[in-house]
Amino acid sequence: MAGLFPNLGLPLELGGLTVRNRILSTGHMTGMISAGVPTPAFAHYHGARARGGCGLIITESAAVHPTSNAYNIQLTDPASVEALALAAAEVKRHGCHIFGQLGHGGRETHSGTDGSIPAAYGPSSTAAERFHVMPRAMSRDMIAEIVEAFGQAALTYEAAGYDGMEIMASHGLLLAQFFNPDVNVRDDDYGGTRENRLRFAREVIARIRDKVGRRMVLGIRISGDELNANGLETPEVLEICRALDADGALDFFDICGGSMTGLGGSVHVVPPMNFDPGYLSPISARIRAEVSAAVFVAGRINDVRAAEAILARGDADMCGMTRAQICDPDMAGKAMRGEVDDIRACIGCNQACIGHMQAGFPISCIQHPETGRETGLGVRPAVQDRLTVLIAGGGPAGMKAAAVAAERGHRVALCEAGAELGGQVKWARQLPGRDEFGGIVTSLSAEMRRAGVEVSLNTWVDRTLVEDLSPDVVVIATGAQPYTPDHLLFEGAHVVHAAQVLEGANVGKRVVIADWRCDWVGLGLAERLARDGCSVRLAVNGTMPGQSIQQYTRDRWIGELHKLGVAVTPLARLVGADNDTAYFEHTTSGEAILFEDVDTLVTATGSRTDLTLEQDLEGWRGELYMAGDAVSPRTCEEAVLEGLKIGSVIGGGNLAPIDRPLRIR
Ligand code: SF4
């Protein structure tokens, strides 16, 4: 296909298949697996991206053997075959192809299905840092059993109607452990020389081909660089790819980055917004120059223009755009139709996609909470009566409520008291490396514009305005105000709230940040002030800075603070401050913690709901809803989700109890 994206729209010939375009949804954990079996939501979730125009979907890792990580799809369970078949049918009916992943975590394992710690196996008894695992070295019999299990698992995918599969040799998983001479220290013919370290992978590939022949497409996923201490590095990965390619059994190499093995490497498994879009493509380009099979690449490719450039340069044959399609399941179709401005761009926050999965919940998106809720809130209920709706507040909650209500056919006006839309997003975007957060406002503004919402800035909503306009429905989305607890004792101290710093308040050279929130605010302010030349001490109320945010985002940030010399004190509760000392107490021991030589104390002590409009509208007779921080202060995710719920229910909508919003009257 020509048009704006001549490379992205070009079909790809792959092992006898013709994939309709070069847009890939890479294998990723959905949190839609129950006791090892995909739930019906799994099929609906992948079906939505297939319907949206994606070329190829690779579904998440399936464990080929009971000794692998318990969170994966368990292919040995017959119920999994049925569930995968449902997903395959759903994806293929939209013209998309579907592959599966075959995996074994080896020593990368942390918990079983019953909360106990499973035994871990690896090529050798070498410790893994992230999950603090010491594996048992695999016997030759066990190696043979797992090789056979890979072959059987391939047959399972074939039985489920899948088009192909990839073997997981990425992210420090079992095959990568065999490749790595720092992990594989065996002295038999599976260790030592590169030939020996490749033996296990070659046996796996050969057994799969024995079982399914060339009836299915087969590739391998490998980290182009594990970017971790003692991890595989690009020169060695190049040699591995060259050798496996020369065997001629593989149709593609799927290049990613990072490793589960350490916190530094795991950041690259789902890289947060601080990494440049497509930052791994120079590595895939080197591999593509060495192999004859097709090469895929992933790594925060969140923009179709960036993907087109990667393909145009010849860095890869296909681009993994996974979060991009979690955020906008219709991204591929919009790109092919040239509707680029309508694409909702993923901002790399990691909050509701990988963040949900790691917390044990189905993945979603803070910008598009319809994801993961395809058959519930993902459906726009038909309007029974066209109503007039007044939204008070132009933050994410109000914007989403307005867009959805208007999309369903209501007449919607949104009034924002300030001069710009976005609520607290305007603060988030001012922190180092967080400017992309503003993309939420861009996307929601576009949604409102397309839906025909009338927006008024600098317009305060009060009872008089409500009575003048006489809407059928009012949505209170007026957010929250910065808060510092009244009981704190400040005598002669220079104290500023985090929000004031973000709005330009002056701070001295020696700063203590009291981080009660343990989220992005404390981390971001510490980085910004340290970069501005301040000496920064960060006192967090939890066990670590960023305790409440997604771990890859947090871990990278903690590393930045370390480089900048920010001193972190955990478990510290603010008590007060005077002219040069900030007083804290330890949250478990109760012992005093003193910070001396302090010029400025910054309180990252959160915000409190603004009740003004709610109280003003007491007794008003119309339909009244509340959303976001106006209910209670939380994050952007809850704000957008509650906006969606309200927009979906105004004027009638048959939502499940869990999806119903807070209605006051
Ligand atoms: Fe992207 Fe954030 Fe949505 Fe995840 S939650 S898909 S990182 S915008």
PDB file of N, CA, C and O and ligand atoms in Angstrom, residues 323-324 326-327 345-354 364-368, ligand 1:
ATOM      1  N   ARG A 323       2.351  -1.559  22.980  1.00  0.00           N
ATOM      2  CA  ARG A 323       1.615  -0.594  23.800  1.00  0.00           C
ATOM      3  C   ARG A 323       0.892   0.421  22.922  1.00  0.00           C
ATOM      4  O   ARG A 323      -0.172   0.927  23.295  1.00  0.00           O
ATOM      5  N   ALA A 324       1.474   0.709  21.760  1.00  0.00           N
ATOM      6  CA  ALA A 324       0.799   1.640  20.849  1.00  0.00           C
ATOM      7  C   ALA A 324      -0.604   1.141  20.508  1.00  0.00           C
ATOM      8  O   ALA A 324      -1.541   1.932  20.346  1.00  0.00           O
ATOM      9  N   ILE A 326      -2.232  -1.176  22.492  1.00  0.00           N
ATOM     10  CA  ILE A 326      -3.002  -1.266  23.741  1.00  0.00           C
ATOM     11  C   ILE A 326      -3.721   0.072  23.933  1.00  0.00           C
ATOM     12  O   ILE A 326      -4.888   0.135  24.309  1.00  0.00           O
ATOM     13  N   CYS A 327      -2.985   1.133  23.612  1.00  0.00           N
ATOM     14  CA  CYS A 327      -3.511   2.490  23.780  1.00  0.00           C
ATOM     15  C   CYS A 327      -4.524   2.834  22.682  1.00  0.00           C
ATOM     16  O   CYS A 327      -5.527   3.495  22.941  1.00  0.00           O
ATOM     17  N   ALA A 345      -1.722   8.328  20.956  1.00  0.00           N
ATOM     18  CA  ALA A 345      -0.342   7.839  21.097  1.00  0.00           C
ATOM     19  C   ALA A 345      -0.063   7.365  22.519  1.00  0.00           C
ATOM     20  O   ALA A 345      -0.355   8.073  23.489  1.00  0.00           O
ATOM     21  N   CYS A 346       0.527   6.196  22.623  1.00  0.00           N
ATOM     22  CA  CYS A 346       0.978   5.677  23.918  1.00  0.00           C
ATOM     23  C   CYS A 346       2.084   6.585  24.453  1.00  0.00           C
ATOM     24  O   CYS A 346       2.986   6.982  23.715  1.00  0.00           O
ATOM     25  N   ILE A 347       2.021   6.895  25.741  1.00  0.00           N
ATOM     26  CA  ILE A 347       3.017   7.804  26.321  1.00  0.00           C
ATOM     27  C   ILE A 347       4.098   7.061  27.120  1.00  0.00           C
ATOM     28  O   ILE A 347       4.952   7.693  27.747  1.00  0.00           O
ATOM     29  N   GLY A 348       4.030   5.727  27.151  1.00  0.00           N
ATOM     30  CA  GLY A 348       5.088   4.977  27.838  1.00  0.00           C
ATOM     31  C   GLY A 348       5.059   5.111  29.346  1.00  0.00           C
ATOM     32  O   GLY A 348       6.098   4.983  30.008  1.00  0.00           O
ATOM     33  N   CYS A 349       3.880   5.351  29.922  1.00  0.00           N
ATOM     34  CA  CYS A 349       3.799   5.506  31.387  1.00  0.00           C
ATOM     35  C   CYS A 349       3.866   4.162  32.107  1.00  0.00           C
ATOM     36  O   CYS A 349       4.216   4.101  33.289  1.00  0.00           O
ATOM     37  N   ASN A 350       3.492   3.092  31.428  1.00  0.00           N
ATOM     38  CA  ASN A 350       3.532   1.717  31.962  1.00  0.00           C
ATOM     39  C   ASN A 350       2.526   1.451  33.077  1.00  0.00           C
ATOM     40  O   ASN A 350       2.556   0.379  33.684  1.00  0.00           O
ATOM     41  N   GLN A 351       1.653   2.410  33.339  1.00  0.00           N
ATOM     42  CA  GLN A 351       0.834   2.303  34.543  1.00  0.00           C
ATOM     43  C   GLN A 351      -0.229   1.202  34.468  1.00  0.00           C
ATOM     44  O   GLN A 351      -0.319   0.375  35.381  1.00  0.00           O
ATOM     45  N   ALA A 352      -1.026   1.222  33.421  1.00  0.00           N
ATOM     46  CA  ALA A 352      -2.189   0.310  33.408  1.00  0.00           C
ATOM     47  C   ALA A 352      -1.976  -0.907  32.507  1.00  0.00           C
ATOM     48  O   ALA A 352      -2.788  -1.831  32.535  1.00  0.00           O
ATOM     49  N   CYS A 353      -0.907  -0.926  31.724  1.00  0.00           N
ATOM     50  CA  CYS A 353      -0.649  -2.103  30.879  1.00  0.00           C
ATOM     51  C   CYS A 353       0.218  -3.073  31.679  1.00  0.00           C
ATOM     52  O   CYS A 353      -0.299  -3.902  32.428  1.00  0.00           O
ATOM     53  N   ILE A 354       1.522  -2.919  31.615  1.00  0.00           N
ATOM     54  CA  ILE A 354       2.393  -3.815  32.373  1.00  0.00           C
ATOM     55  C   ILE A 354       2.167  -3.645  33.884  1.00  0.00           C
ATOM     56  O   ILE A 354       2.259  -4.600  34.657  1.00  0.00           O
ATOM     57  N   SER A 364      -4.773  -2.846  30.804  1.00  0.00           N
ATOM     58  CA  SER A 364      -5.634  -1.811  30.265  1.00  0.00           C
ATOM     59  C   SER A 364      -4.735  -0.660  29.836  1.00  0.00           C
ATOM     60  O   SER A 364      -3.547  -0.880  29.559  1.00  0.00           O
ATOM     61  N   CYS A 365      -5.287   0.546  29.794  1.00  0.00           N
ATOM     62  CA  CYS A 365      -4.495   1.713  29.411  1.00  0.00           C
ATOM     63  C   CYS A 365      -5.059   2.914  30.144  1.00  0.00           C
ATOM     64  O   CYS A 365      -6.278   3.074  30.206  1.00  0.00           O
ATOM     65  N   ILE A 366      -4.192   3.769  30.675  1.00  0.00           N
ATOM     66  CA  ILE A 366      -4.731   4.925  31.406  1.00  0.00           C
ATOM     67  C   ILE A 366      -5.454   5.876  30.467  1.00  0.00           C
ATOM     68  O   ILE A 366      -6.386   6.551  30.874  1.00  0.00           O
ATOM     69  N   GLN A 367      -5.029   5.903  29.203  1.00  0.00           N
ATOM     70  CA  GLN A 367      -5.697   6.806  28.266  1.00  0.00           C
ATOM     71  C   GLN A 367      -6.937   6.177  27.654  1.00  0.00           C
ATOM     72  O   GLN A 367      -7.839   6.877  27.207  1.00  0.00           O
ATOM     73  N   HIS A 368      -6.940   4.869  27.586  1.00  0.00           N
ATOM     74  CA  HIS A 368      -8.022   4.170  26.876  1.00  0.00           C
ATOM     75  C   HIS A 368      -8.471   2.981  27.735  1.00  0.00           C
ATOM     76  O   HIS A 368      -8.127   1.830  27.457  1.00  0.00           O
TER      77      HIS A 368
HETATM   78 FE1  SF4 B   1       0.901   3.313  26.919  1.00  0.00          FE
HETATM   79 FE2  SF4 B   1       0.553   4.128  29.449  1.00  0.00          FE
HETATM   80 FE3  SF4 B   1      -1.469   3.146  28.018  1.00  0.00          FE
HETATM   81 FE4  SF4 B   1       0.469   1.523  28.874  1.00  0.00          FE
HETATM   82  S1  SF4 B   1      -0.982   2.639  30.146  1.00  0.00           S
HETATM   83  S2  SF4 B   1      -0.475   1.551  26.834  1.00  0.00           S
HETATM   84  S3  SF4 B   1       2.233   2.858  28.643  1.00  0.00           S
HETATM   85  S4  SF4 B   1      -0.357   5.047  27.595  1.00  0.00           S
END
